[in-house]
Every structure is written in structure tokens, then in C-alpha cells.
Coordinates of C-alpha atoms in Angstrom, one line a residue:
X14 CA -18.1 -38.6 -23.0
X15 CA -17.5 -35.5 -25.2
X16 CA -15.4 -32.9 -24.1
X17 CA -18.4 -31.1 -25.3
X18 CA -20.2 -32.4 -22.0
X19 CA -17.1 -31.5 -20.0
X20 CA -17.4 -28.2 -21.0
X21 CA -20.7 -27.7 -20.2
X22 CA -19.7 -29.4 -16.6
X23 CA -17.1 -26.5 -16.3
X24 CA -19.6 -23.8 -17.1
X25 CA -22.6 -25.1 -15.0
X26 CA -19.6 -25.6 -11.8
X27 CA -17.7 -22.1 -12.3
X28 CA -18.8 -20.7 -9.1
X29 CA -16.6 -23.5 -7.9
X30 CA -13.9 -22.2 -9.8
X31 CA -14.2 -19.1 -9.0
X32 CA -14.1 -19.4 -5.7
X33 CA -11.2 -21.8 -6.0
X34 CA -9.3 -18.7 -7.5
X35 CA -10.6 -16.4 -5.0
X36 CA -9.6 -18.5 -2.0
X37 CA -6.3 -18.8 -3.6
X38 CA -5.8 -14.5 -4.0
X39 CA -6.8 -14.4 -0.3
X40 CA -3.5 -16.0 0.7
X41 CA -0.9 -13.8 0.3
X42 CA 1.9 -15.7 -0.8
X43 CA 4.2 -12.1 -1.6
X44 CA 7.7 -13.5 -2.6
X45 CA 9.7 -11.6 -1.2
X46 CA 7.7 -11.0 2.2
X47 CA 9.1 -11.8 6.4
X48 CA 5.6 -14.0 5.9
X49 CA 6.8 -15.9 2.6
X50 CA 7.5 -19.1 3.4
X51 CA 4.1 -19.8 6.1
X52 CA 1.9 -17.8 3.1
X53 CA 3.7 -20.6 0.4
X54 CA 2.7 -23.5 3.1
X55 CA -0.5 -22.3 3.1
X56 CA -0.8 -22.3 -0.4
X57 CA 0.0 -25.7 -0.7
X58 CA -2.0 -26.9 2.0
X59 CA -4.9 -25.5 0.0
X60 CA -4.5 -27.3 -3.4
X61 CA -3.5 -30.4 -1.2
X62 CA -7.3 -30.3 0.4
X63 CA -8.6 -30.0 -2.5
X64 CA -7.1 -32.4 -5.1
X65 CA -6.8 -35.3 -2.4
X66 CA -10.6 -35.1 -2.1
X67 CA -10.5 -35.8 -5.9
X68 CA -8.5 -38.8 -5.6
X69 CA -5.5 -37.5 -6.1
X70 CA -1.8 -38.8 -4.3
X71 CA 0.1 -35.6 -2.7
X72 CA 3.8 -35.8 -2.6
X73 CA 5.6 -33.0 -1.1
X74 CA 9.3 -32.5 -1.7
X75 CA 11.5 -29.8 -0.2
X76 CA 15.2 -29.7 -0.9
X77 CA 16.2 -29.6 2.9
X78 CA 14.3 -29.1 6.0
X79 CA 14.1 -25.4 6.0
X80 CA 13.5 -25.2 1.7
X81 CA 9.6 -24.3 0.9
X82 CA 7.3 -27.2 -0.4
X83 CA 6.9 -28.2 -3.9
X84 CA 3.4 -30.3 -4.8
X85 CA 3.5 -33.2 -7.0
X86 CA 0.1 -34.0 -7.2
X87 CA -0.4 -37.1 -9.2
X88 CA -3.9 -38.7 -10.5
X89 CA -3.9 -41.8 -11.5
X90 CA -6.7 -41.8 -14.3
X91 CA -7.9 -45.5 -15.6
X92 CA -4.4 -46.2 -15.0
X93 CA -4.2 -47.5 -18.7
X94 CA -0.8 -47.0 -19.9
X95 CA 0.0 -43.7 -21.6
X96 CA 1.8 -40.4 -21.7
X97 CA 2.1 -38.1 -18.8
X98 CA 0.9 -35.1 -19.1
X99 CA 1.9 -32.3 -16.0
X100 CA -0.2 -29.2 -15.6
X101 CA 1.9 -26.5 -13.5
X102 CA 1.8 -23.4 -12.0
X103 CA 3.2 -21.0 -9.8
X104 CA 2.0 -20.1 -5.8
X105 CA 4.2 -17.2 -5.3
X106 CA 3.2 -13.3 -6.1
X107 CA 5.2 -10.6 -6.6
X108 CA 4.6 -7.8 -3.8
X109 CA 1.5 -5.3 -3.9
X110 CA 3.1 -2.6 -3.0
X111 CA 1.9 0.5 -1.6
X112 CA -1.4 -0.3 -1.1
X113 CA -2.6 3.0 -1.1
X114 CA -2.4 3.0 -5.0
X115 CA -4.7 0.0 -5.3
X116 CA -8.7 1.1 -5.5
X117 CA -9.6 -2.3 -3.9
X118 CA -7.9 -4.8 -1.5
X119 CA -5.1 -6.8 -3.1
X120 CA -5.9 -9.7 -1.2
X121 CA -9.5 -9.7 -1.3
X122 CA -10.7 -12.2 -3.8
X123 CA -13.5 -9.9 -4.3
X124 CA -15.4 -10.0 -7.5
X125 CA -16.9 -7.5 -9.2
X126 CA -18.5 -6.6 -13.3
X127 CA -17.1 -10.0 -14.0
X128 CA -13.7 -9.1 -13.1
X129 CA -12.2 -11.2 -9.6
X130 CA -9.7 -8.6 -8.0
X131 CA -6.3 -9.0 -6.3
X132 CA -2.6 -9.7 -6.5
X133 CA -2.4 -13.1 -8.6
X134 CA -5.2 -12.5 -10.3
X135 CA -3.3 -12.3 -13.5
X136 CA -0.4 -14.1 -12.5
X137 CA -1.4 -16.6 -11.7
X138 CA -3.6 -17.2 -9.2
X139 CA -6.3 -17.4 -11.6
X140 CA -4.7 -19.7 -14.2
X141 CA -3.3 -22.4 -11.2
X142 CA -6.9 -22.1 -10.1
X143 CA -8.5 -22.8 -13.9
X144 CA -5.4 -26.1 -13.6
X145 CA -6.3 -27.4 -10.2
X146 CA -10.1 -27.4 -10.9
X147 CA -9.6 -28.9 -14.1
X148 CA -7.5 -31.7 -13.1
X149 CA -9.9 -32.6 -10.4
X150 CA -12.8 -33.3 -13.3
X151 CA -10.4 -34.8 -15.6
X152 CA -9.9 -37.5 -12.3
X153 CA -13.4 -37.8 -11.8
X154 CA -14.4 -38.3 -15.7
X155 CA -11.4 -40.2 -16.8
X156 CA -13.1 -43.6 -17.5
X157 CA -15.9 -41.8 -19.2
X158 CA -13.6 -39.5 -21.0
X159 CA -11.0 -42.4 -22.1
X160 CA -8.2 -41.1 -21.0
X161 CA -5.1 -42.8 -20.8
X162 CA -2.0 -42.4 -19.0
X163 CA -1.5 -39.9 -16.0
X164 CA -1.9 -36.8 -15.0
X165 CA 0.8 -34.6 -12.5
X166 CA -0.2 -31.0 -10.8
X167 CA 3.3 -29.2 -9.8
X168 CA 2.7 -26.4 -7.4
X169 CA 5.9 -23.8 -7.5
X170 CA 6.7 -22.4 -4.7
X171 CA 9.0 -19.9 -6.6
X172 CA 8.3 -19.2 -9.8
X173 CA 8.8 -15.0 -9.3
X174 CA 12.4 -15.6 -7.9
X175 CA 13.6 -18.0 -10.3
X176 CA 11.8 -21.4 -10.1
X177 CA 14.7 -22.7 -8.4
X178 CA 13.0 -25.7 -6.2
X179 CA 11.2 -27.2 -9.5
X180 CA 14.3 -27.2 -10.9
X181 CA 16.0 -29.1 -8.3
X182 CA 13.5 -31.6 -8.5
X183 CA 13.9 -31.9 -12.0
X184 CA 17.5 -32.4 -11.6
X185 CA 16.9 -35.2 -9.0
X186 CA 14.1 -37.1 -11.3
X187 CA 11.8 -36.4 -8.8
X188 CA 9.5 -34.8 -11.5
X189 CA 8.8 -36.6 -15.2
X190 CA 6.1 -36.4 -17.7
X191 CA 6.2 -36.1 -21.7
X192 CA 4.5 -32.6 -22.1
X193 CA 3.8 -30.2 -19.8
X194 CA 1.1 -27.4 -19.6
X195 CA 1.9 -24.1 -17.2
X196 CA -1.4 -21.7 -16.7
X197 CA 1.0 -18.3 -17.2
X198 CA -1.3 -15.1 -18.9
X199 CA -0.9 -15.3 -22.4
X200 CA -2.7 -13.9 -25.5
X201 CA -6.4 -15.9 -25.7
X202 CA -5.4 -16.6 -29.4
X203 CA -1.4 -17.6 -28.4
X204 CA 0.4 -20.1 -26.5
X205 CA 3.6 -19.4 -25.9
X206 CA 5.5 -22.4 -27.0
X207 CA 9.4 -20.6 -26.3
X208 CA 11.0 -17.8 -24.3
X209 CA 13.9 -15.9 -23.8
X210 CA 16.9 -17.0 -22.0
X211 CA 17.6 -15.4 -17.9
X212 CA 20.8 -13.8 -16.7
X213 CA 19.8 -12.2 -13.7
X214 CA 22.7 -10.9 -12.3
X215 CA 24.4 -8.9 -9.0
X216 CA 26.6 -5.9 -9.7
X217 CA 28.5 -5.5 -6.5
X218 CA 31.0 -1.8 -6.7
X219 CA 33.7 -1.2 -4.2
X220 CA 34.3 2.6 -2.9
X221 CA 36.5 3.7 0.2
X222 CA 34.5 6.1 2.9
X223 CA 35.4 8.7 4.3
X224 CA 33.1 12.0 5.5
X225 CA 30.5 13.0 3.0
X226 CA 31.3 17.2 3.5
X227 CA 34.7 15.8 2.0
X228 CA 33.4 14.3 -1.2
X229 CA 34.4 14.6 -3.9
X230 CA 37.9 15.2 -2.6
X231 CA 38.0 12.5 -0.1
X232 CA 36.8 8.6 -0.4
X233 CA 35.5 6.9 -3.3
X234 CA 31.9 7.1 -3.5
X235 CA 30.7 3.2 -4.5
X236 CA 27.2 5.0 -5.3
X237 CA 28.5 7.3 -8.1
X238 CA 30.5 4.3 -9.4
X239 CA 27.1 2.7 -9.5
X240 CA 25.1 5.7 -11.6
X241 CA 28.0 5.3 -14.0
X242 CA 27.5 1.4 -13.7
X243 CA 23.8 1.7 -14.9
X244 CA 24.6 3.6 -17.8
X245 CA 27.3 2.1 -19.3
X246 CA 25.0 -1.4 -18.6
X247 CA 22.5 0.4 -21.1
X248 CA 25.3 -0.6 -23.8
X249 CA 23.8 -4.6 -23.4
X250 CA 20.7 -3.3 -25.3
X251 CA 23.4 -2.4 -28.9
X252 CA 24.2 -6.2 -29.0
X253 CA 22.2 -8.3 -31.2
X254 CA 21.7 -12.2 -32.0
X255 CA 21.7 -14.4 -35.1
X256 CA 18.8 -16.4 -34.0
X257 CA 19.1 -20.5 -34.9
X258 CA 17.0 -21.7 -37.9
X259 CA 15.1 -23.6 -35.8
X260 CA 12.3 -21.8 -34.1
X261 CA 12.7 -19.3 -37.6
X262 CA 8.6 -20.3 -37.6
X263 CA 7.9 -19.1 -34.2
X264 CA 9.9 -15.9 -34.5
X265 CA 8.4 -14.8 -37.5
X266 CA 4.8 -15.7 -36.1
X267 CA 5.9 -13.6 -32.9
X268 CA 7.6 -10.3 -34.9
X269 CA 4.6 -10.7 -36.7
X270 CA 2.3 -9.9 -33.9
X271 CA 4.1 -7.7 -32.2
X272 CA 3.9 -5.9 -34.8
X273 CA 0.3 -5.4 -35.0
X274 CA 0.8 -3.3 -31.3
X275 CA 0.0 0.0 -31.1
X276 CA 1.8 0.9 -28.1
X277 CA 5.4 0.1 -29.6
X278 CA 6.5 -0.6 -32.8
X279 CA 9.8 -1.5 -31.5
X280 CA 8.5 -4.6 -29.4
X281 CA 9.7 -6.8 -32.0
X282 CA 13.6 -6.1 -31.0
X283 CA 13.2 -7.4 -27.8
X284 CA 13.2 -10.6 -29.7
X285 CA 16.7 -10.2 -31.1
X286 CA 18.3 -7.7 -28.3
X287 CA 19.0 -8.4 -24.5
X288 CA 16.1 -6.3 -22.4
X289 CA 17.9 -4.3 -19.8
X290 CA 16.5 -3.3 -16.3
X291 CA 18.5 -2.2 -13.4
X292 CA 15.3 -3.1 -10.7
X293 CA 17.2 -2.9 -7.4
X294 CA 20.1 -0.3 -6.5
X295 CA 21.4 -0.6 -2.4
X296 CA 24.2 1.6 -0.8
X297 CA 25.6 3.4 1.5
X298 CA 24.8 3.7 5.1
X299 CA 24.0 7.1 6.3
X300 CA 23.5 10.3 4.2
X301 CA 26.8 11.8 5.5
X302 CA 29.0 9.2 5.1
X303 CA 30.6 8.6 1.5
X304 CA 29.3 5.3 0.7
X305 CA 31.8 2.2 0.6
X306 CA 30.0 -0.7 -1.0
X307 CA 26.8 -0.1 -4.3
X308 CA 24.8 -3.3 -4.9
X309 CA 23.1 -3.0 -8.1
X310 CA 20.4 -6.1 -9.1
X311 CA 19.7 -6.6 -13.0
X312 CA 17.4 -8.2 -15.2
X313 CA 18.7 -9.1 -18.2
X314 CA 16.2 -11.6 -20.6
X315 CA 18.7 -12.9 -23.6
X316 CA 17.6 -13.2 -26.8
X317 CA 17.4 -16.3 -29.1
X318 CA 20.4 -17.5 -30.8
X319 CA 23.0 -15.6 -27.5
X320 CA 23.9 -17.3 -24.6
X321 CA 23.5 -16.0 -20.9
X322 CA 27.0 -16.2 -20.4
X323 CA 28.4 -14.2 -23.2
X324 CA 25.9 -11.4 -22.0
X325 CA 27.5 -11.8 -18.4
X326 CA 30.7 -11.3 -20.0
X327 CA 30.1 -8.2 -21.9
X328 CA 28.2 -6.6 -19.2
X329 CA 31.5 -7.5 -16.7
X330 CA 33.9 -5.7 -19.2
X331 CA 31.1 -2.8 -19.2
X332 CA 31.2 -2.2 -15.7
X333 CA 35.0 -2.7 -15.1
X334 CA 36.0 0.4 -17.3
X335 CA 33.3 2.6 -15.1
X336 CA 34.1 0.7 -11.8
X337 CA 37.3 -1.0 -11.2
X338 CA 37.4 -3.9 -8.8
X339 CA 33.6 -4.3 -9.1
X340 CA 32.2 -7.7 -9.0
X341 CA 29.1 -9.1 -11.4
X342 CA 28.1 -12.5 -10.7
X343 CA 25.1 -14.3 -11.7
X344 CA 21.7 -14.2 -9.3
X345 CA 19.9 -17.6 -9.9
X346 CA 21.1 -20.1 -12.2
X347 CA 21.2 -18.7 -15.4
X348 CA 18.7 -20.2 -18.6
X349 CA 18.9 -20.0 -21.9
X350 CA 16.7 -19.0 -24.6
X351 CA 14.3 -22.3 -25.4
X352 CA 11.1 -23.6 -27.2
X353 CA 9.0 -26.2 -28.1
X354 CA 8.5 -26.5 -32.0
X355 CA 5.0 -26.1 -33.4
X356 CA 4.9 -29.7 -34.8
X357 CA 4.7 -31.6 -31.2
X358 CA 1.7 -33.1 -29.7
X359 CA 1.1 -30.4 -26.6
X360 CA 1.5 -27.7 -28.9
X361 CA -1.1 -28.8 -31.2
X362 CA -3.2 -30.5 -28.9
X363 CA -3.6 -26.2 -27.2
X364 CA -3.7 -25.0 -30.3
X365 CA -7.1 -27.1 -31.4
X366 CA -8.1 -26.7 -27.7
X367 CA -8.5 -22.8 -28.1
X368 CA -9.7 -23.1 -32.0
X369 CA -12.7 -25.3 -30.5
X370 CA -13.5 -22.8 -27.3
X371 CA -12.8 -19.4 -29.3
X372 CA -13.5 -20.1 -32.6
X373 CA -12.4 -19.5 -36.0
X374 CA -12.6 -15.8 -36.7
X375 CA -9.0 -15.0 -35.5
X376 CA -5.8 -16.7 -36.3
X377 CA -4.7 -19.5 -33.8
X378 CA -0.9 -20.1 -33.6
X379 CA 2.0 -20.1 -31.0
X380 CA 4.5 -17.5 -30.0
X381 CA 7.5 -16.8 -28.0
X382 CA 7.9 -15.0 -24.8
X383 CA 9.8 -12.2 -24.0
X384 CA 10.4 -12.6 -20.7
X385 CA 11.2 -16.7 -18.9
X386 CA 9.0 -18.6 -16.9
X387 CA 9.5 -22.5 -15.1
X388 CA 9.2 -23.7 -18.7
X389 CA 13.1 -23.6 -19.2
X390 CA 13.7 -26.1 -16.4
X391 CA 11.0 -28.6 -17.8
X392 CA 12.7 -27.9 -21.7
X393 CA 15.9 -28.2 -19.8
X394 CA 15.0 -32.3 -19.0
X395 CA 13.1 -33.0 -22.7
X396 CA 9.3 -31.8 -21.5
X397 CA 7.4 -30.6 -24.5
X398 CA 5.8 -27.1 -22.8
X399 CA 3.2 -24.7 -23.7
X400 CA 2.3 -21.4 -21.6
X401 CA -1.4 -20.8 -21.6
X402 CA -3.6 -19.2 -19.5
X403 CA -6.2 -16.0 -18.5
X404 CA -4.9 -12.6 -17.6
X405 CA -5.2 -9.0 -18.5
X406 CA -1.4 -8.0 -19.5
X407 CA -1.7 -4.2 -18.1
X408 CA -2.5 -5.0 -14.6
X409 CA 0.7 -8.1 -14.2
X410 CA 2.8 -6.6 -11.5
X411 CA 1.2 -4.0 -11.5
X412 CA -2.0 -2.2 -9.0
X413 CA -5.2 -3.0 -9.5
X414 CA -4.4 -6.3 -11.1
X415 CA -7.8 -8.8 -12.2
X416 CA -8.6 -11.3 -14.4
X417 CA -12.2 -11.5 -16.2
X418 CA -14.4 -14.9 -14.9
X419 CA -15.2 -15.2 -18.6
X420 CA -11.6 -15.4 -18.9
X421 CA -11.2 -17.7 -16.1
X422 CA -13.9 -20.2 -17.4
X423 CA -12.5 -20.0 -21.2
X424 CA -9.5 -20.9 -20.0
X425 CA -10.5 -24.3 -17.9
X426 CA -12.5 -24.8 -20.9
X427 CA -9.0 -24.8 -23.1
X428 CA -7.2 -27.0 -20.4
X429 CA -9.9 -29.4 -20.6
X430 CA -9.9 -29.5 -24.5
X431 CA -6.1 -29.8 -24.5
X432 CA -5.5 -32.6 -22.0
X433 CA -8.1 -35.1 -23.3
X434 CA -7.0 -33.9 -26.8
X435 CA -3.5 -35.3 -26.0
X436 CA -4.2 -38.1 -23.4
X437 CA -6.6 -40.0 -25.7
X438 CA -4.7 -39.5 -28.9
X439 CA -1.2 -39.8 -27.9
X440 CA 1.2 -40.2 -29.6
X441 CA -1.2 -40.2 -32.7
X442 CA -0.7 -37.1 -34.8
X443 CA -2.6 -33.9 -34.4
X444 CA -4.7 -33.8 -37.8
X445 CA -7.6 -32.0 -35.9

């Protein structure tokens, strides 16, 4: 079989993957939500359903009794000997918000001019949805197709607040494979085959109380010390890197499209420069009362060629000269900056995946990304991993967010390409 004829079987079952990506935006999985953890069981329960009616083995691991689920769903192919190939992808959503500033229901599934509607839709609902379908033919056609070797499905429960389970799985061997492919929005014409490094971190300021009519006389307010704490945290953006030679190819194919944008020339400096956003700020406990403790929650994506913890550093010594006694401590594991290089089988294997679907007429190569994903923790263990999947970048975390079914379909079409691609010509080299 030609993946040719699997592509038409993807086009002629779409309403099946459609409504596989709908079903999955009608749960909603918000992480952080008081209904998280029953909205991520759900989730899995879901993809369990419907890849064990494919044939495939569900494993769920959690890392003690009360930890959410993470899926290994494993099919077993023609269980010829071969490569593993994982696809991943995340069941958790950012919140929607106030819903009064969407124009539809966040968690409606609906579709409508071609576009399917809701939080997820983007990221990445929709991609896990284009993954899970996908596997299930590859299961179904994998004597026909000749593939060899086996095929993994990771469900994260936690992508959006640091990937932490998949991680520990990783850790404990509990997850392997040789290349790995994650369904996260990316350009149609760019995998993503690197990313910046995560320090997350927790800026916790001391003040003394006291009675607010007294301030600024009386008591120490921690909040004040926290406004001065946000600015001089602004100073992380001045530092810049020395990238390593190594992904020199991948930088220069990513400054060069960013530089094409029209929105902001600048874009390109994220790539050499720590990003900077102060997204949570908590204190004080009434309005009268000067406030004794400011919690202040910051994401900080480092570039390539700095470490996380040098970042930590200068952003501790930044905050002590505006607010002594103050304590800045990491908030997940930290990461650092990583890739996979252009030359390895999964990055090729996308690359001719998306020059077959799309075409010819615009340039196909990979990129890095300026924020972090689960890739890291896969790098982390020696997993080749590529980022590739359907979205519409201005609605990500955002209202209104959707995803085009055109998109959708394209995208299963690529995943298809990609995994018989490297499944039947592993470890051959990629000549095209």
C-alpha cells in the first residue's frame, strides 16, 4: 500500500477525525481548574476507548495514587523488529477565561466555515486528535503498509504546567522509543526541531504589616517591594547568549523567518535573549492592612547557548538589591535550551512528509521554538523529536481560539507520511 492510498483513507474518514477532535474540546480538561484532575481522567478514558478498539495495549501510569494518568498506548504493528517511533501530545488546556469575551462556547466542539471552535482547538486538541486517529490506521494498515517496528501514543496529562508526569516516567524507563513526534501548532511549512530552555520561577518578598492609614510610615509593604521587583526583573531581558555551533543551521533558518514577520522585527532576539513575563502577582490580605508577604510567578524561556541556572542567579541578585530577604526559587524543574539536528531520521522523515502533502512552492525546513514544550524531557533521555502540528497562532491562549478542518486533515495526512516514511526506512538515510 502507498501512503498515497492512506491519504486518500484519511480524507474519505475525516468526519471521523473531526469529530474525534470535537469530542476531545468538549471535555474540559482547564489546567489549573477545582475539576482538573476528573476532566484529565476523562480525557484519557476517551483515547483509551478509542485506540483499544484499534488493537492497541493501554498502560496507565501515575506516579502515586493521587498523581493524574499518563497513557502509553502501544500498537504492536507486524511486530517485525524495528525502531520505535512515539507520537505525543498534551490533554490539558490552559483556562478560557471570562467567557464573556468568547463569541462562541469554548467547550463546544462546534464547527463552523471550516473552522472547529473551542479551547484546544489550537493547542492541541486538534493535533492529539490528527495523532490518535492516525495511529489507529497506521494499526489497522501496518501489514499492507510494511511497517516495521512499533508504534507508542503518550497522552500528557500536564503539558501547560510543566510536563512534569512524562518526565517522571521518562526518568523511571517507563517510556522508550528512538524518535518521537508531538502534534504542538507549528508553521505548515516548519517543524520545530529545538526550543528554548524553562526557568519558571517563584519570587517570594517579605514585608512587616502594620495599618494601611499608617503606610508609608509604618510596616513594610511586601507589595511595593514586589512593583520594584518586576522592574528591576525587566533587567533579564539586557543579558544575551553565545549560542553553541551546533544548531548554528537551525538558528539561522529561524532568525531568518522571523524575520520575514511583519508584526515585529525584533522577534528574532528572543532567540538570543531571555523572554521575560511576570504572569501571576499575589499579596496582601485586605485593602487596609499593609501587606506582609508578595508572591510574584515568572516565566522566563532561556535562550540557546545560557543555562537556566545562571538566569536564576542573576534574576536572585536583581531582586535582592530591590527586596532584601526575598526568596526566588525555581517552579517546575528547570530545562534547558535543546534540539534535534536537521540531519536525523524523524526530522527528515517530517520534513518530506510535508513537501509530499503541501508541495513545493514554499521552502520546507525546520525551526526552533521560542517557547518549551514535553520535547525537552524526551531530548533529555536521547529521543530524536520534532513539533508538528495544525493551529492558528493568534487564537493559542487566547479567546476565540480554532483550528481550520483543512488544517486538521493536512496535518494527519503529514503524520501518516512521516511515520511510514521512517518506520519502513529506518535507519536507512533520508535521500527522499
Amino acid at each position: 500500500m502507498s501512503t498515497r492510498i492512506i491519504r486518500q483513507l484519511i480524507r474519505s474518514r475525516q468526519q471521523e477525525l473531526v469529530e474525534l477532535a470535537a469530542s476531545f474540546i468538549r471535555i474540559p480538561s482547564e489546567n489549573p481548574s477545582p475539576e482538573f484532575k476528573k476532566r484529565s481522567a476523562e480525557m484519557g478514558r476517551h483515547i483509551s476507548r478509542y485506540l483499544a478498539a484499534k488493537g492497541f495495549l493501554i498502560t496507565e501510569h501515575r506516579r502515586s495514587e493521587s498523581a493524574l494518568v499518563t497513557l502509553v498506548c502501544d500498537a504492536p504493528l507486524t511486530r517485525v523488529p524495528g525502531p520505535r517511533l512515539l507520537f505525543c501530545g498534551h490533554t490539558d488546556v490552559v483556562p478560557a477565561g471570562d467567557c464573556s469575551h468568547w463569541t462562541f462556547d469554548p467547550f463546544s466542539g462546534e464547527v463552523r466555515a471550516g473552522m472547529l471552535l473551542g479551547r484546544g482547538a489550537s493547542d492541541m486538541k486538534g493535533g492529539l486528535a490528527s495523532l490518535v486517529f492516525v495511529a489507529g490506521l497506521l494499526q489497522e494498515f501496518a501489514p499492507t503498509l510494511n511497517l516495521k517496528g512499533s508504534l507508542g501514543v503518550i497522552a500528557s496529562p500536564d503539558e501547560e504546567t510543566g510536563g512534569i508526569e512524562v518526565a517522571s516516567l521518562l526518568d523511571q524507563g517507563l517510556i522508550k522509543g528512538d524518535a518521537c513526534l508531538i502534534g504542538e501548532p507549528s508553521d505548515p511549512h516548519h517543524p520545530n526541531a529545538g526550543e528554548k530552555g524553562k526557568a519558571w520561577m517563584q519570587v517570594i518578598i517579605p514585608g512587616q504589616t502594620d495599618h494601611g492609614s499608617l503606610q508609608p510610615l509604618y510596616g513594610i509593604s511586601a507589595v511595593r517591594r514586589g512593583v520594584a521587583a518586576v522592574e528591576a526583573l525587566s533587567k533579564l531581558w539586557e543579558l544575551k547568549a553565545t549560542p553553541p555551533a551546533e544548531p548554528c543551521q537551525l538558528l539561522y533558518n529561524t532568525e531568518w523567518l522571523l524575520s520575514q514577520s511583519q508584526e515585529n522585527p525584533l522577534l528574532s532576539q528572543l532567540l538570543y535573549r531571555p523572554s521575560y513575563n511576570p504572569g501571576v502577582i499575589q499579596g496582601g490580605t485586605n485593602v487596609n492592612v499593609v501587606a506582609d508577604k508578595c508572591i510574584i510567578k515568572v516565566d522566563t524561556r532561556v535562550p540557546f547557548g545560557m543555562k537556566p541556572e545562571f538566569v536564576l542567579d542573576v534574576a536572585r541578585n536583581l531582586v535582592s538589591a530591590v527586596a532584601p530577604g526575598a526568596v526566588v526559587e525555581p517552579m517546575v524543574p528547570c530545562t534547558n535550551p535543546n534540539w534535534t539536528l536537521e540531519n536525523r531520521p524523524i526530522v527528515r522523515a517530517i520534513e518530506l512528509g510535508i513537501q509530499r502533502v503541501l508541495g513545493m512552492e514554499e521552502p520546507v525546513f525546520s525551526v526552533l521554538l521560542l517557547g518549551s514544550s514535553d520535547a525537552s524531557h524526551f531530548r533529555r533521555h536521547g529521543i530524536d523529536t520534532v513539533l508538528y502540528g495544525p493551529g492558528l497562532e493568534q487564537t493559542i491562549h487566547g479567546y476565540d481560539e480554532r483550528v481550520s478542518v483543512e488544517n486538521l486533515v493536512e496535518s494527519a495526512e503529514i503524520y501518516a507520511e512521516t511515520a511510514v516514511k521512517y518506520l519502513r526506512s529506518f535507519p536507512r538515510t533520508f535521500d527522499g
